[in-house]
Amino acid sequence: MPRLPTSIILRARALHPLLPLLLRPCRDLSSARNELRWLREHAIANREVTLTSSGSIKTSWPQHLYQMCRSRARGKPLQYILGSQPFGELEILCRRGVLIPRPETENITTHLASLLLSPPSRPQHPLRILDLCTGTGCIPLLLHSLLAPRTPSLHLHGVDISPAALTLAAKNLSHNITKSQLRANAREQISFTHGDIFAAGAKPWCESKWDILISNPPYISPSSFNATTSRSVRNYEPKSALVPSSADPIAGNPESYADTGDRFYPRLLDLAERVSARVLLVEVADMEQAVRVGEMVVEKGRGVWDGCEIWRDWPAAGAEEGGEVVEVKGGDVRVRGEGNGRAVLAWKGEDGGRMVGKKKASASG
Amino acid sequence: MLTTRRCACLQRFATAKRCQLWRVLRYQSTVPSPTSTIPPALLGRAQALAAEHAELSKQLNSEYDTRIAKKAGSLSAVVTALNGWELTSNSLPELQQLIKDPSTDPELRSLAEEELQSTTEKLSSLSSDLQKSLIPEHPFAQMQCLIEIRPGAGGDEAGIFAGNLLQMYQGYCRRQGLRVNILKFDATKTQGLENSIQEAVLEIETPGAYDMLRCEAGVHRVQRVPATEVKGRTHTSAVSVLVLPNFPSQGEDELGESNFEDPSNDYYVDPTDVRTDVMRAKGAGGQHVNTTDSAVRLTHLPTNTVVAIQDSRSQQQNRAKAWQILRAKLAQARRDAREEEMAQLRLSIVGVSKMGRGDKVRTYNWGQQRVTDHRSGITLHHLDDILEGGESLDKVMASVREWLKMQDLQLLVADEEAARAKADI
């Protein structure tokens, strides 16, 4: 990380004595000022007013603010300090030990919801969506908030291996219902269970049928965990949500996934087949991984998946027709949107294609 | 002495005659009789519009869109008029050929001659229809309107006459069934205990009232022995009448923002005109970073209006707020532009210098009980009926509307010819 120029530190200090602290994680003045404003608002909103023995009123928010800026300077994510992250219309609570929802996840989830709601692909009733590695539960909650107003019957289910994540997901569900960001029927339509997706044996969630399987699995390879993740992510966020653990049994050839974050994808594809999902949407790290996942989808053959598509960070952006394609296993795969490669979409049958706005199962596999 | 006076009398008489003669001539010159020929520039325009109509109809067949349908509807009058005109004008050469041809049967020829005459008459009416259909509708034609009446030169007498005009327009609106309110009535009592108006503003709430009444704008001159005059002399005074389009209050904040999907609304912004920039994570993004960049910047490309919002941690909220501000900014700019336009309009109708007796549009003469409109040249002698806003006023206004149409048509021809000349270069 390049050293911050002294001039910017001096300028920050002239603006506010706490700004130089925030410059350390933020690296630029405008985002440091934004963070200071949010921290200050948070400190004032949560201040405790105490009456001292001498009868004067004492509030401790400036100290609180200083403490928060100190921990932020050490790299603690702002979302953990403030305890929440906006996600669509929702406010997702964030706690140490559970991955913070990312704006990229928000984008692709919103785009999926808009596809499901667009006229040619009216949601089937009841629409059943399974989210694996759900974490804070942000994906099912956001999908409910977007789909529920126009979908009479929905069932969303989130699965995670971490008990902490499951507790937080349940808390997020009731938190957003009390804030009336979610409809009251979300309590019946969304559920979370504990589950290890690599565990053999029958679980209720993998025995029933689901229309859509969506997942934001750990996808960072051990080498890039050390190289490309930010310090704040590395030091404060749960590694199990970021890097597939080497203890996880590997489906297929162990050698080919040695130092990649791809371990989860073969298993997710198997599970998708098992629950007869018609649409699969998985988040990936970059274009290379997207192409590798695309290859796995194509290898399954046309009988399993009829089409496959790669989404970038902003899948809704860019030209509607005649966009770019990448070659995967001799076939062309459409790439949508702008930004980094971010997700792989696959669909099965005419039904699945219709759900995600494909008129016919097009020849892209 | 006597002879010179007689001479003077004769001279006056002759002058009066000449004036009358001149006016008759002018009457004919200002309202030209429609001819069967159409300026080629106008014909070209009509054909271009017809082609556009055909194109729009084709689009409508494949996909219905209300905006296109509205446009096509507005052009259909031109197409109908053009078709009628072309049909008739094509039959003309055939008839002439028939008459010229020596081998034609005499009976047939006489029939053809009759036919030719009737066709020529028909053609002249059709061509005037076609020309009228080409005149674009006044942009404010469908608006409600305001009438401002202010006395000009002439003191109290002008104020009293302003009151007469106010009553005239009230009577007219009552008879036409237009809803009318007095917005402002500022008057003083004269010695004769008549109201002398300083300023009066009428609001006519019926849509389309602007088109009906815009012919009334200008300086109205009165010639009579005023009530304030003790020596019995005839005075000439002037009152200015302003007719302004009255924009319905949909542009107001409280009403406007609720329905900004409507393109006619000030708050409507075409989403394709707006570029959205969001902070994009540098490097890998996704799970690799947990930054909180939620800034959104909107750029309205046609006007280059930029709105950047980074208040909230939620990008969605920032985006919504940025859109709200962008809409408000653009609506404000549009309202300013419209007010500018209104100011221009006001200046063009009655400049301060035009408030005298000279540049009048109409004269009301009590002594002769006549009303003359100087634009269309019409003279009527039902002064009382006109001042009550009766049917005679309708006649006067109709003649002025006709005159305005002819003016518009001449402008149109001039524009079209200028455009063609430019295209030829």
mmCIF file with all atom_site columns, N, CA and C in Angstrom, chain A residues 241-268:
data_model
loop_
_atom_site.group_PDB
_atom_site.id
_atom_site.type_symbol
_atom_site.label_atom_id
_atom_site.label_alt_id
_atom_site.label_comp_id
_atom_site.label_asym_id
_atom_site.label_entity_id
_atom_site.label_seq_id
_atom_site.pdbx_PDB_ins_code
_atom_site.Cartn_x
_atom_site.Cartn_y
_atom_site.Cartn_z
_atom_site.occupancy
_atom_site.B_iso_or_equiv
_atom_site.pdbx_formal_charge
_atom_site.auth_seq_id
_atom_site.auth_comp_id
_atom_site.auth_asym_id
_atom_site.auth_atom_id
_atom_site.pdbx_PDB_model_num
ATOM 1  N N  . ALA A 1 241 ? -15.802 -17.606 5.379   1.00 0.00 ? 241 ALA A N  1
ATOM 2  C CA . ALA A 1 241 ? -16.762 -17.090 4.397   1.00 0.00 ? 241 ALA A CA 1
ATOM 3  C C  . ALA A 1 241 ? -16.073 -16.604 3.137   1.00 0.00 ? 241 ALA A C  1
ATOM 4  N N  . LEU A 1 242 ? -14.728 -16.557 3.176   1.00 0.00 ? 242 LEU A N  1
ATOM 5  C CA . LEU A 1 242 ? -13.985 -15.990 2.045   1.00 0.00 ? 242 LEU A CA 1
ATOM 6  C C  . LEU A 1 242 ? -13.211 -17.037 1.258   1.00 0.00 ? 242 LEU A C  1
ATOM 7  N N  . VAL A 1 243 ? -12.552 -17.956 1.999   1.00 0.00 ? 243 VAL A N  1
ATOM 8  C CA . VAL A 1 243 ? -11.665 -18.924 1.360   1.00 0.00 ? 243 VAL A CA 1
ATOM 9  C C  . VAL A 1 243 ? -12.191 -20.326 1.626   1.00 0.00 ? 243 VAL A C  1
ATOM 10 N N  . PRO A 1 244 ? -12.382 -21.117 0.577   1.00 0.00 ? 244 PRO A N  1
ATOM 11 C CA . PRO A 1 244 ? -12.814 -22.494 0.810   1.00 0.00 ? 244 PRO A CA 1
ATOM 12 C C  . PRO A 1 244 ? -11.757 -23.225 1.629   1.00 0.00 ? 244 PRO A C  1
ATOM 13 N N  . SER A 1 245 ? -12.195 -23.879 2.687   1.00 0.00 ? 245 SER A N  1
ATOM 14 C CA . SER A 1 245 ? -11.210 -24.506 3.560   1.00 0.00 ? 245 SER A CA 1
ATOM 15 C C  . SER A 1 245 ? -10.646 -25.746 2.884   1.00 0.00 ? 245 SER A C  1
ATOM 16 N N  . SER A 1 246 ? -9.353  -25.992 3.098   1.00 0.00 ? 246 SER A N  1
ATOM 17 C CA . SER A 1 246 ? -8.707  -27.129 2.437   1.00 0.00 ? 246 SER A CA 1
ATOM 18 C C  . SER A 1 246 ? -9.233  -28.441 3.005   1.00 0.00 ? 246 SER A C  1
ATOM 19 N N  . ALA A 1 247 ? -9.901  -28.377 4.154   1.00 0.00 ? 247 ALA A N  1
ATOM 20 C CA . ALA A 1 247 ? -10.432 -29.595 4.755   1.00 0.00 ? 247 ALA A CA 1
ATOM 21 C C  . ALA A 1 247 ? -11.697 -30.063 4.043   1.00 0.00 ? 247 ALA A C  1
ATOM 22 N N  . ASP A 1 248 ? -12.285 -29.135 3.283   1.00 0.00 ? 248 ASP A N  1
ATOM 23 C CA . ASP A 1 248 ? -13.501 -29.546 2.601   1.00 0.00 ? 248 ASP A CA 1
ATOM 24 C C  . ASP A 1 248 ? -13.178 -30.602 1.563   1.00 0.00 ? 248 ASP A C  1
ATOM 25 N N  . PRO A 1 249 ? -13.928 -31.701 1.552   1.00 0.00 ? 249 PRO A N  1
ATOM 26 C CA . PRO A 1 249 ? -13.665 -32.725 0.553   1.00 0.00 ? 249 PRO A CA 1
ATOM 27 C C  . PRO A 1 249 ? -13.897 -32.158 -0.848  1.00 0.00 ? 249 PRO A C  1
ATOM 28 N N  . ILE A 1 250 ? -13.007 -32.548 -1.728  1.00 0.00 ? 250 ILE A N  1
ATOM 29 C CA . ILE A 1 250 ? -13.070 -31.978 -3.060  1.00 0.00 ? 250 ILE A CA 1
ATOM 30 C C  . ILE A 1 250 ? -13.730 -32.969 -3.998  1.00 0.00 ? 250 ILE A C  1
ATOM 31 N N  . ALA A 1 251 ? -14.731 -32.483 -4.682  1.00 0.00 ? 251 ALA A N  1
ATOM 32 C CA . ALA A 1 251 ? -15.342 -33.310 -5.707  1.00 0.00 ? 251 ALA A CA 1
ATOM 33 C C  . ALA A 1 251 ? -14.482 -33.240 -6.952  1.00 0.00 ? 251 ALA A C  1
ATOM 34 N N  . GLY A 1 252 ? -14.378 -34.345 -7.653  1.00 0.00 ? 252 GLY A N  1
ATOM 35 C CA . GLY A 1 252 ? -13.601 -34.349 -8.900  1.00 0.00 ? 252 GLY A CA 1
ATOM 36 C C  . GLY A 1 252 ? -12.128 -34.485 -8.603  1.00 0.00 ? 252 GLY A C  1
ATOM 37 N N  . ASN A 1 253 ? -11.346 -33.883 -9.441  1.00 0.00 ? 253 ASN A N  1
ATOM 38 C CA . ASN A 1 253 ? -9.904  -34.036 -9.371  1.00 0.00 ? 253 ASN A CA 1
ATOM 39 C C  . ASN A 1 253 ? -9.307  -33.068 -8.355  1.00 0.00 ? 253 ASN A C  1
ATOM 40 N N  . PRO A 1 254 ? -8.674  -33.576 -7.313  1.00 0.00 ? 254 PRO A N  1
ATOM 41 C CA . PRO A 1 254 ? -8.147  -32.674 -6.280  1.00 0.00 ? 254 PRO A CA 1
ATOM 42 C C  . PRO A 1 254 ? -7.080  -31.730 -6.809  1.00 0.00 ? 254 PRO A C  1
ATOM 43 N N  . GLU A 1 255 ? -6.291  -32.180 -7.775  1.00 0.00 ? 255 GLU A N  1
ATOM 44 C CA . GLU A 1 255 ? -5.155  -31.367 -8.234  1.00 0.00 ? 255 GLU A CA 1
ATOM 45 C C  . GLU A 1 255 ? -5.626  -30.056 -8.882  1.00 0.00 ? 255 GLU A C  1
ATOM 46 N N  . SER A 1 256 ? -6.725  -30.134 -9.670  1.00 0.00 ? 256 SER A N  1
ATOM 47 C CA . SER A 1 256 ? -7.093  -28.965 -10.472 1.00 0.00 ? 256 SER A CA 1
ATOM 48 C C  . SER A 1 256 ? -7.578  -27.803 -9.598  1.00 0.00 ? 256 SER A C  1
ATOM 49 N N  . TYR A 1 257 ? -7.982  -28.093 -8.370  1.00 0.00 ? 257 TYR A N  1
ATOM 50 C CA . TYR A 1 257 ? -8.468  -26.998 -7.532  1.00 0.00 ? 257 TYR A CA 1
ATOM 51 C C  . TYR A 1 257 ? -7.479  -26.649 -6.432  1.00 0.00 ? 257 TYR A C  1
ATOM 52 N N  . ALA A 1 258 ? -6.249  -27.069 -6.595  1.00 0.00 ? 258 ALA A N  1
ATOM 53 C CA . ALA A 1 258 ? -5.278  -26.973 -5.510  1.00 0.00 ? 258 ALA A CA 1
ATOM 54 C C  . ALA A 1 258 ? -5.224  -25.578 -4.908  1.00 0.00 ? 258 ALA A C  1
ATOM 55 N N  . ASP A 1 259 ? -4.973  -24.564 -5.740  1.00 0.00 ? 259 ASP A N  1
ATOM 56 C CA . ASP A 1 259 ? -4.830  -23.230 -5.172  1.00 0.00 ? 259 ASP A CA 1
ATOM 57 C C  . ASP A 1 259 ? -5.872  -22.283 -5.746  1.00 0.00 ? 259 ASP A C  1
ATOM 58 N N  . THR A 1 260 ? -7.047  -22.780 -5.970  1.00 0.00 ? 260 THR A N  1
ATOM 59 C CA . THR A 1 260 ? -8.083  -21.861 -6.445  1.00 0.00 ? 260 THR A CA 1
ATOM 60 C C  . THR A 1 260 ? -9.219  -21.889 -5.456  1.00 0.00 ? 260 THR A C  1
ATOM 61 N N  . GLY A 1 261 ? -10.062 -20.900 -5.592  1.00 0.00 ? 261 GLY A N  1
ATOM 62 C CA . GLY A 1 261 ? -11.216 -20.845 -4.699  1.00 0.00 ? 261 GLY A CA 1
ATOM 63 C C  . GLY A 1 261 ? -12.410 -21.569 -5.274  1.00 0.00 ? 261 GLY A C  1
ATOM 64 N N  . ASP A 1 262 ? -12.155 -22.502 -6.215  1.00 0.00 ? 262 ASP A N  1
ATOM 65 C CA . ASP A 1 262 ? -13.275 -23.099 -6.952  1.00 0.00 ? 262 ASP A CA 1
ATOM 66 C C  . ASP A 1 262 ? -13.957 -24.257 -6.237  1.00 0.00 ? 262 ASP A C  1
ATOM 67 N N  . ARG A 1 263 ? -13.473 -24.631 -5.053  1.00 0.00 ? 263 ARG A N  1
ATOM 68 C CA . ARG A 1 263 ? -13.943 -25.872 -4.454  1.00 0.00 ? 263 ARG A CA 1
ATOM 69 C C  . ARG A 1 263 ? -15.450 -25.987 -4.322  1.00 0.00 ? 263 ARG A C  1
ATOM 70 N N  . PHE A 1 264 ? -16.118 -24.873 -4.070  1.00 0.00 ? 264 PHE A N  1
ATOM 71 C CA . PHE A 1 264 ? -17.557 -24.947 -3.798  1.00 0.00 ? 264 PHE A CA 1
ATOM 72 C C  . PHE A 1 264 ? -18.395 -25.199 -5.050  1.00 0.00 ? 264 PHE A C  1
ATOM 73 N N  . TYR A 1 265 ? -17.867 -24.777 -6.217  1.00 0.00 ? 265 TYR A N  1
ATOM 74 C CA . TYR A 1 265 ? -18.745 -24.756 -7.387  1.00 0.00 ? 265 TYR A CA 1
ATOM 75 C C  . TYR A 1 265 ? -19.199 -26.133 -7.867  1.00 0.00 ? 265 TYR A C  1
ATOM 76 N N  . PRO A 1 266 ? -18.283 -27.150 -7.935  1.00 0.00 ? 266 PRO A N  1
ATOM 77 C CA . PRO A 1 266 ? -18.774 -28.467 -8.376  1.00 0.00 ? 266 PRO A CA 1
ATOM 78 C C  . PRO A 1 266 ? -19.880 -28.986 -7.467  1.00 0.00 ? 266 PRO A C  1
ATOM 79 N N  . ARG A 1 267 ? -19.694 -28.760 -6.163  1.00 0.00 ? 267 ARG A N  1
ATOM 80 C CA . ARG A 1 267 ? -20.690 -29.225 -5.213  1.00 0.00 ? 267 ARG A CA 1
ATOM 81 C C  . ARG A 1 267 ? -22.021 -28.484 -5.407  1.00 0.00 ? 267 ARG A C  1
ATOM 82 N N  . LEU A 1 268 ? -21.927 -27.151 -5.645  1.00 0.00 ? 268 LEU A N  1
ATOM 83 C CA . LEU A 1 268 ? -23.148 -26.365 -5.860  1.00 0.00 ? 268 LEU A CA 1
ATOM 84 C C  . LEU A 1 268 ? -23.885 -26.841 -7.103  1.00 0.00 ? 268 LEU A C  1
#
